[in-house]
Amino acid sequence: MSSLQKLNDNSLKVHGTKPSLHSGQTIVSSGIPSLDHVIDGGIPLGSLVIIEEDQYGDYAHLVLSYFMSEAVCNWHRLLAASLDADPSKMILELPSPADGEVTAVRPPADAADQRMTIAWRYQGLPQQQAPAAGRFGQHYDLSRYIEKSAIDAMDISLWPEEEPPGNDYAAASDRLGSLLAACDRLASGAEPDTGPTVRRLAVRSLGSPLWSAPPERVVRACHLLRALLRVTGAVAMVTVPTHLWTDEALVARLRRCADISIGLESFQGTPAAESPAFSEYHGLVHVHRLSARNVLAARYPRHPDLAFKVRRKKFSVETLHLPPELSETASRSQEDDSAPARKGRPSAGCQAARPGAPLDF
């Protein structure tokens, strides 16, 4: 009798999820494969991701759109919330997959419904050409949007559904409470008839001037949102314009209340935009906090200096390095500057007094 025995695969398979190799947690993609690599494979279910916006917010909003596109491609339930932009326009401007299309027909949870009975050991191997739907992490094309027919077929909720409360100070708690209530309805809702799925919450520019909320209330709302995610297993990505905050202690509290906290620093409008050292990049990535669930310590990147660059079909996060021609020029200039200093150096000890003479013992 052969020692190889087929095990019953009773694991729950959900589109766009996989187990983490480090912690064993079920993780989902952020929509940017290179960012997933930085945060140890992906975002664990039940986690809160806070993106500290750059000065103009363009790149942080782009990261959030990748997060929402990943939800649409994997048929996850999605909540899009914002006071700075119209949520209905946000979901209509999501980038489309670079090597495929999103269909309005949901594929089966198992990509291979026809189970292999003879060569069953090859059942779990990836297909040679995986469809865009149901894939964990992929690149997106910024020049194309997801079709409106596919958007209409998804389970997407918008906030606010109606005109938000007034812009006075007293209405700030009502806005935050209304947002948390909408998140609770989506995260705690019943599973759809098509099977289990992941619930994603995308909040844009939380705590901006349009919210009329002080930073203390924003931090408290993030604490409550994180507790809600822990119970329901949903995933949330929130962008916060922390560059508008004047109290660094509140920024540190905000980072501690998140499972994953990442800051973006754009080169727009700064001297670094014209520097040859940063000609290949659009900004810097600061990893403030990573998830440490089910492990003793989080796995931070080996090189803390990270930068990002945006292309039409790829958003990449890389280790910051100088261009080869720039480093060579810098080394040559240093050698040229040190040469006159060596010639004019005074003699010491047994060295000859005249410059360039051999040693005299």
Tab-separated table of C-alpha atoms in Angstrom:
chain	number	residue	atom	x	y	z
A	1	MET	CA	0.000	0.000	0.000
A	2	SER	CA	1.355	3.438	-0.935
A	3	SER	CA	2.339	5.778	1.890
A	4	LEU	CA	0.902	8.748	0.010
A	5	GLN	CA	-2.654	9.431	1.088
A	6	LYS	CA	-4.965	12.138	-0.157
A	7	LEU	CA	-6.099	14.455	2.599
A	8	ASN	CA	-9.573	15.905	2.637
A	9	ASP	CA	-9.375	19.615	1.869
A	10	ASN	CA	-12.028	21.103	4.107
A	11	SER	CA	-10.458	24.561	4.289
A	12	LEU	CA	-12.629	27.549	3.514
A	13	LYS	CA	-11.656	29.064	0.190
A	14	VAL	CA	-12.488	32.692	-0.428
A	15	HIS	CA	-11.493	34.709	-3.452
A	16	GLY	CA	-8.438	36.882	-2.954
A	17	THR	CA	-7.215	35.285	0.300
A	18	LYS	CA	-4.352	33.031	1.275
A	19	PRO	CA	-2.595	31.994	4.504
A	20	SER	CA	0.453	33.940	5.615
A	21	LEU	CA	3.716	31.985	5.558
A	22	HIS	CA	4.936	33.816	8.653
A	23	SER	CA	1.975	34.037	11.025
A	24	GLY	CA	-0.564	31.608	9.562
A	25	GLN	CA	-3.189	34.369	9.433
A	26	THR	CA	-5.533	34.622	6.466
A	27	ILE	CA	-4.407	37.663	4.514
A	28	VAL	CA	-5.711	39.749	1.611
A	29	SER	CA	-3.795	41.887	-0.837
A	30	SER	CA	-3.545	45.656	-0.649
A	31	GLY	CA	-3.743	45.830	-4.443
A	32	ILE	CA	-0.005	46.581	-4.765
A	33	PRO	CA	2.170	43.407	-4.862
A	34	SER	CA	5.370	45.235	-3.897
A	35	LEU	CA	3.625	46.791	-0.886
A	36	ASP	CA	2.339	43.346	0.114
A	37	HIS	CA	5.944	42.160	0.165
A	38	VAL	CA	6.887	45.000	2.519
A	39	ILE	CA	4.051	44.273	4.976
A	40	ASP	CA	4.883	40.561	5.156
A	41	GLY	CA	2.686	39.160	2.418
A	42	GLY	CA	-0.566	41.068	2.838
A	43	ILE	CA	-3.137	42.448	5.263
A	44	PRO	CA	-4.467	40.015	7.904
A	45	LEU	CA	-8.226	39.799	8.253
A	46	GLY	CA	-9.524	41.971	11.073
A	47	SER	CA	-6.790	44.581	10.623
A	48	LEU	CA	-6.813	48.349	10.335
A	49	VAL	CA	-4.406	49.936	7.848
A	50	ILE	CA	-3.725	53.660	8.191
A	51	ILE	CA	-2.068	55.508	5.329
A	52	GLU	CA	-0.664	58.888	6.310
A	53	GLU	CA	-1.295	61.081	3.290
A	54	ASP	CA	1.373	62.979	1.417
A	55	GLN	CA	1.178	66.755	1.231
A	56	TYR	CA	-1.288	66.838	-1.671
A	57	GLY	CA	-2.887	63.439	-1.017
A	58	ASP	CA	-2.613	62.249	-4.619
A	59	TYR	CA	-0.557	59.123	-3.995
A	60	ALA	CA	-2.404	58.128	-0.822
A	61	HIS	CA	-5.698	58.306	-2.697
A	62	LEU	CA	-4.125	56.224	-5.466
A	63	VAL	CA	-3.154	53.526	-2.960
A	64	LEU	CA	-6.733	53.535	-1.678
A	65	SER	CA	-8.072	53.104	-5.224
A	66	TYR	CA	-5.825	50.048	-5.682
A	67	PHE	CA	-7.258	48.647	-2.455
A	68	MET	CA	-10.813	49.110	-3.747
A	69	SER	CA	-9.969	47.680	-7.190
A	70	GLU	CA	-8.659	44.556	-5.495
A	71	ALA	CA	-11.998	44.245	-3.698
A	72	VAL	CA	-13.940	44.526	-6.959
A	73	CYS	CA	-11.713	42.016	-8.780
A	74	ASN	CA	-12.238	39.439	-6.030
A	75	TRP	CA	-15.961	40.113	-5.485
A	76	HIS	CA	-15.467	41.351	-1.933
A	77	ARG	CA	-18.089	43.481	-0.224
A	78	LEU	CA	-16.935	47.081	-0.179
A	79	LEU	CA	-17.783	50.284	1.647
A	80	ALA	CA	-16.457	53.505	0.087
A	81	ALA	CA	-16.621	56.508	2.424
A	82	SER	CA	-15.473	60.080	1.917
A	83	LEU	CA	-16.485	63.661	2.562
A	84	ASP	CA	-13.806	65.153	0.330
A	85	ALA	CA	-14.982	63.379	-2.824
A	86	ASP	CA	-18.168	61.843	-4.154
A	87	PRO	CA	-18.062	58.101	-3.302
A	88	SER	CA	-20.136	57.253	-6.397
A	89	LYS	CA	-17.459	58.839	-8.582
A	90	MET	CA	-14.692	57.150	-6.633
A	91	ILE	CA	-15.897	53.653	-7.503
A	92	LEU	CA	-16.408	54.570	-11.156
A	93	GLU	CA	-12.763	55.661	-11.462
A	94	LEU	CA	-11.127	52.488	-10.160
A	95	PRO	CA	-8.215	51.262	-12.311
A	96	SER	CA	-8.752	48.096	-14.304
A	97	PRO	CA	-6.441	45.043	-14.124
A	98	ALA	CA	-3.464	45.385	-16.431
A	99	ASP	CA	-3.760	41.901	-17.931
A	100	GLY	CA	-7.476	41.117	-17.798
A	101	GLU	CA	-11.024	42.351	-17.379
A	102	VAL	CA	-13.489	42.174	-14.516
A	103	THR	CA	-16.637	40.340	-15.534
A	104	ALA	CA	-20.127	40.860	-14.179
A	105	VAL	CA	-20.463	37.102	-13.543
A	106	ARG	CA	-18.930	35.853	-10.341
A	107	PRO	CA	-16.598	32.864	-10.845
A	108	PRO	CA	-16.849	29.821	-8.523
A	109	ALA	CA	-14.974	29.934	-5.226
A	110	ASP	CA	-12.798	27.033	-6.393
A	111	ALA	CA	-11.091	27.875	-9.668
A	112	ALA	CA	-11.064	24.192	-10.553
A	113	ASP	CA	-14.473	22.762	-9.796
A	114	GLN	CA	-13.647	19.570	-11.660
A	115	ARG	CA	-11.655	17.843	-8.969
A	116	MET	CA	-8.760	15.667	-10.067
A	117	THR	CA	-9.203	12.053	-8.996
A	118	ILE	CA	-6.038	10.533	-10.456
A	119	ALA	CA	-3.439	13.317	-10.407
A	120	TRP	CA	-4.877	14.858	-7.278
A	121	ARG	CA	-1.474	16.033	-6.072
A	122	TYR	CA	-1.488	18.668	-8.822
A	123	GLN	CA	-4.844	20.057	-7.717
A	124	GLY	CA	-3.409	22.940	-5.702
A	125	LEU	CA	-0.913	24.113	-8.309
A	126	PRO	CA	-1.659	27.501	-9.912
A	127	GLN	CA	-2.994	27.613	-13.423
A	128	GLN	CA	-0.735	28.774	-16.218
A	129	GLN	CA	-3.051	31.667	-17.054
A	130	ALA	CA	-5.015	32.791	-14.013
A	131	PRO	CA	-8.009	35.051	-14.618
A	132	ALA	CA	-8.035	38.590	-13.306
A	133	ALA	CA	-10.934	37.761	-10.977
A	134	GLY	CA	-9.999	35.709	-7.936
A	135	ARG	CA	-6.263	36.401	-8.129
A	136	PHE	CA	-4.281	37.448	-5.066
A	137	GLY	CA	-2.514	40.702	-5.864
A	138	GLN	CA	-2.065	42.063	-9.369
A	139	HIS	CA	-1.086	45.206	-11.227
A	140	TYR	CA	-3.590	47.747	-12.504
A	141	ASP	CA	-3.706	50.039	-15.519
A	142	LEU	CA	-4.317	53.677	-14.614
A	143	SER	CA	-5.410	54.520	-18.164
A	144	ARG	CA	-8.461	52.218	-18.029
A	145	TYR	CA	-11.348	52.076	-15.570
A	146	ILE	CA	-13.345	49.037	-14.521
A	147	GLU	CA	-16.518	48.694	-16.586
A	148	LYS	CA	-19.638	50.193	-15.043
A	149	SER	CA	-21.555	46.951	-15.635
A	150	ALA	CA	-19.059	45.115	-13.440
A	151	ILE	CA	-19.287	47.817	-10.764
A	152	ASP	CA	-23.085	47.593	-10.730
A	153	ALA	CA	-22.910	43.825	-10.236
A	154	MET	CA	-20.797	44.164	-7.086
A	155	ASP	CA	-22.011	44.557	-3.519
A	156	ILE	CA	-20.753	48.099	-2.901
A	157	SER	CA	-22.057	50.466	-0.236
A	158	LEU	CA	-21.478	54.204	-0.190
A	159	TRP	CA	-21.181	56.679	2.668
A	160	PRO	CA	-22.681	59.157	3.137
A	161	GLU	CA	-25.881	57.939	1.545
A	162	GLU	CA	-27.456	61.352	2.037
A	163	GLU	CA	-26.317	64.854	2.876
A	164	PRO	CA	-24.023	64.632	5.936
A	165	PRO	CA	-24.746	66.573	9.120
A	166	GLY	CA	-23.838	70.268	9.347
A	167	ASN	CA	-20.312	71.615	9.318
A	168	ASP	CA	-20.301	72.912	12.862
A	169	TYR	CA	-18.179	71.483	15.667
A	170	ALA	CA	-21.077	69.677	17.361
A	171	ALA	CA	-21.850	67.692	14.210
A	172	ALA	CA	-18.356	66.150	14.048
A	173	SER	CA	-19.278	63.323	16.435
A	174	ASP	CA	-22.432	62.687	14.417
A	175	ARG	CA	-20.354	62.203	11.250
A	176	LEU	CA	-17.913	59.851	12.926
A	177	GLY	CA	-20.766	57.956	14.577
A	178	SER	CA	-22.602	57.661	11.280
A	179	LEU	CA	-19.455	56.339	9.620
A	180	LEU	CA	-18.892	53.743	12.347
A	181	ALA	CA	-22.540	52.675	12.095
A	182	ALA	CA	-22.169	52.172	8.335
A	183	CYS	CA	-18.997	50.137	8.918
A	184	ASP	CA	-20.812	48.044	11.516
A	185	ARG	CA	-23.690	47.318	9.124
A	186	LEU	CA	-21.327	46.115	6.411
A	187	ALA	CA	-18.947	44.183	8.656
A	188	SER	CA	-21.672	42.493	10.715
A	189	GLY	CA	-24.074	41.775	7.854
A	190	ALA	CA	-25.145	38.294	6.844
A	191	GLU	CA	-23.122	36.353	4.305
A	192	PRO	CA	-24.430	36.573	0.735
A	193	ASP	CA	-26.075	33.605	-0.940
A	194	THR	CA	-23.080	33.167	-3.226
A	195	GLY	CA	-20.878	32.118	-0.317
A	196	PRO	CA	-18.482	33.634	2.224
A	197	THR	CA	-16.580	36.728	1.226
A	198	VAL	CA	-14.273	39.391	2.613
A	199	ARG	CA	-15.578	42.778	3.741
A	200	ARG	CA	-13.431	45.776	2.912
A	201	LEU	CA	-13.828	49.305	4.251
A	202	ALA	CA	-12.174	52.196	2.414
A	203	VAL	CA	-12.238	55.632	4.081
A	204	ARG	CA	-10.661	58.587	2.306
A	205	SER	CA	-9.146	61.580	4.113
A	206	LEU	CA	-10.549	60.869	7.572
A	207	GLY	CA	-10.149	63.965	9.728
A	208	SER	CA	-9.801	66.459	6.884
A	209	PRO	CA	-11.164	70.000	7.426
A	210	LEU	CA	-14.513	68.939	5.947
A	211	TRP	CA	-15.040	66.559	8.866
A	212	SER	CA	-14.777	69.413	11.405
A	213	ALA	CA	-13.443	66.854	13.863
A	214	PRO	CA	-10.476	67.440	16.190
A	215	PRO	CA	-7.619	64.907	16.015
A	216	GLU	CA	-8.583	63.447	19.406
A	217	ARG	CA	-11.941	62.295	18.054
A	218	VAL	CA	-10.337	60.894	14.916
A	219	VAL	CA	-7.967	58.782	17.028
A	220	ARG	CA	-10.869	57.571	19.160
A	221	ALA	CA	-12.858	56.660	16.057
A	222	CYS	CA	-9.916	54.631	14.753
A	223	HIS	CA	-9.758	52.774	18.086
A	224	LEU	CA	-13.458	51.894	17.825
A	225	LEU	CA	-13.072	50.880	14.189
A	226	ARG	CA	-10.181	48.577	15.042
A	227	ALA	CA	-12.230	46.887	17.767
A	228	LEU	CA	-15.066	46.389	15.276
A	229	LEU	CA	-12.700	44.820	12.756
A	230	ARG	CA	-11.323	42.414	15.344
A	231	VAL	CA	-14.777	41.035	16.058
A	232	THR	CA	-16.057	40.817	12.487
A	233	GLY	CA	-12.875	39.922	10.586
A	234	ALA	CA	-13.261	42.751	8.076
A	235	VAL	CA	-10.366	44.774	6.652
A	236	ALA	CA	-10.174	48.573	6.571
A	237	MET	CA	-7.827	51.042	4.913
A	238	VAL	CA	-8.062	54.645	6.087
A	239	THR	CA	-6.109	57.612	4.752
A	240	VAL	CA	-5.482	60.423	7.228
A	241	PRO	CA	-3.932	63.852	6.433
A	242	THR	CA	-1.624	63.874	9.450
A	243	HIS	CA	0.481	66.658	7.927
A	244	LEU	CA	-2.329	69.010	9.007
A	245	TRP	CA	-1.955	67.989	12.657
A	246	THR	CA	0.256	70.073	14.894
A	247	ASP	CA	0.490	67.672	17.847
A	248	GLU	CA	3.056	64.921	17.216
A	249	ALA	CA	1.799	63.009	20.266
A	250	LEU	CA	-1.582	62.511	18.596
A	251	VAL	CA	0.129	61.291	15.447
A	252	ALA	CA	2.021	58.732	17.531
A	253	ARG	CA	-1.252	57.626	19.171
A	254	LEU	CA	-2.838	57.223	15.762
A	255	ARG	CA	0.000	54.986	14.637
A	256	ARG	CA	-0.277	52.821	17.735
A	257	CYS	CA	-3.997	52.235	17.281
A	258	ALA	CA	-3.442	50.768	13.784
A	259	ASP	CA	-2.264	47.292	12.903
A	260	ILE	CA	-0.331	48.618	9.918
A	261	SER	CA	0.715	52.258	9.670
A	262	ILE	CA	2.486	53.592	6.584
A	263	GLY	CA	3.359	57.162	5.692
A	264	LEU	CA	3.856	58.570	2.203
A	265	GLU	CA	6.131	61.524	1.497
A	266	SER	CA	5.799	63.001	-1.969
A	267	PHE	CA	8.542	64.872	-3.805
A	268	GLN	CA	6.019	67.247	-5.389
A	269	GLY	CA	6.826	70.859	-4.663
A	270	THR	CA	10.098	70.034	-2.852
A	271	PRO	CA	13.758	70.415	-3.862
A	272	ALA	CA	14.014	66.607	-4.017
A	273	ALA	CA	11.866	66.644	-7.157
A	274	GLU	CA	14.774	68.190	-9.106
A	275	SER	CA	17.541	66.263	-7.382
A	276	PRO	CA	19.305	63.668	-9.591
A	277	ALA	CA	19.420	61.293	-6.608
A	278	PHE	CA	15.627	60.911	-6.661
A	279	SER	CA	15.015	61.180	-10.397
A	280	GLU	CA	13.647	57.628	-10.579
A	281	TYR	CA	11.157	57.973	-7.722
A	282	HIS	CA	8.052	59.960	-6.861
A	283	GLY	CA	8.322	59.837	-3.077
A	284	LEU	CA	9.361	57.989	0.064
A	285	VAL	CA	7.586	55.272	2.059
A	286	HIS	CA	7.844	55.284	5.861
A	287	VAL	CA	6.830	52.068	7.632
A	288	HIS	CA	5.768	53.103	11.132
A	289	ARG	CA	4.060	49.929	12.317
A	290	LEU	CA	3.408	46.399	11.047
A	291	SER	CA	1.046	43.710	12.248
A	292	ALA	CA	2.393	41.316	14.891
A	293	ARG	CA	-0.625	39.044	15.324
A	294	ASN	CA	0.130	35.404	16.181
A	295	VAL	CA	3.865	36.138	16.239
A	296	LEU	CA	6.339	37.392	18.824
A	297	ALA	CA	7.524	40.293	16.690
A	298	ALA	CA	6.604	41.833	13.372
A	299	ARG	CA	8.882	41.316	10.384
A	300	TYR	CA	10.061	44.741	9.288
A	301	PRO	CA	11.847	45.280	5.969
A	302	ARG	CA	15.556	44.592	5.976
A	303	HIS	CA	16.246	48.029	4.498
A	304	PRO	CA	14.207	50.824	6.116
A	305	ASP	CA	14.841	53.303	3.282
A	306	LEU	CA	11.966	52.710	0.879
A	307	ALA	CA	10.716	54.746	-2.070
A	308	PHE	CA	7.863	54.413	-4.522
A	309	LYS	CA	7.389	55.189	-8.188
A	310	VAL	CA	4.224	55.186	-10.239
A	311	ARG	CA	3.936	53.931	-13.781
A	312	ARG	CA	0.877	53.521	-15.931
A	313	LYS	CA	0.629	49.791	-15.222
A	314	LYS	CA	2.597	49.466	-12.029
A	315	PHE	CA	2.895	51.035	-8.592
A	316	SER	CA	6.140	49.756	-7.117
A	317	VAL	CA	7.734	50.131	-3.685
A	318	GLU	CA	11.487	49.602	-3.781
A	319	THR	CA	14.588	50.044	-1.682
A	320	LEU	CA	15.959	53.545	-2.127
A	321	HIS	CA	19.327	53.607	-3.892
A	322	LEU	CA	21.408	56.119	-5.799
A	323	PRO	CA	21.770	55.843	-9.567
A	324	PRO	CA	25.108	54.236	-10.598
A	325	GLU	CA	26.306	57.250	-12.605
A	326	LEU	CA	25.555	59.582	-9.674
A	327	SER	CA	27.500	57.517	-7.150
A	328	GLU	CA	30.467	57.256	-9.549
A	329	THR	CA	30.516	61.020	-10.083
A	330	ALA	CA	30.332	61.651	-6.356
A	331	SER	CA	33.262	59.305	-5.657
A	332	ARG	CA	35.386	60.972	-8.338
A	333	SER	CA	34.664	64.432	-6.974
A	334	GLN	CA	35.669	63.283	-3.506
A	335	GLU	CA	38.965	61.927	-4.858
A	336	ASP	CA	39.655	65.199	-6.676
A	337	ASP	CA	38.957	67.227	-3.549
A	338	SER	CA	41.223	65.071	-1.399
A	339	ALA	CA	44.172	65.112	-3.835
A	340	PRO	CA	45.280	68.721	-3.127
A	341	ALA	CA	44.905	68.109	0.568
A	342	ARG	CA	47.368	65.195	0.418
A	343	LYS	CA	49.905	67.255	-1.539
A	344	GLY	CA	49.902	70.117	0.907
A	345	ARG	CA	49.906	67.981	4.031
A	346	PRO	CA	52.800	68.811	6.389
A	347	SER	CA	55.400	66.154	7.109
A	348	ALA	CA	55.312	64.218	10.348
A	349	GLY	CA	57.745	61.844	11.945
A	350	CYS	CA	60.058	60.141	9.472
A	351	GLN	CA	58.342	61.504	6.339
A	352	ALA	CA	60.420	63.725	4.102
A	353	ALA	CA	59.783	67.417	4.233
A	354	ARG	CA	59.445	67.911	0.493
A	355	PRO	CA	56.027	66.857	-0.959
A	356	GLY	CA	55.940	63.679	-3.015
A	357	ALA	CA	59.344	62.401	-1.720
A	358	PRO	CA	59.744	58.784	-0.521
A	359	LEU	CA	59.985	57.945	3.151
A	360	ASP	CA	63.348	58.643	4.776
A	361	PHE	CA	64.382	56.344	7.645
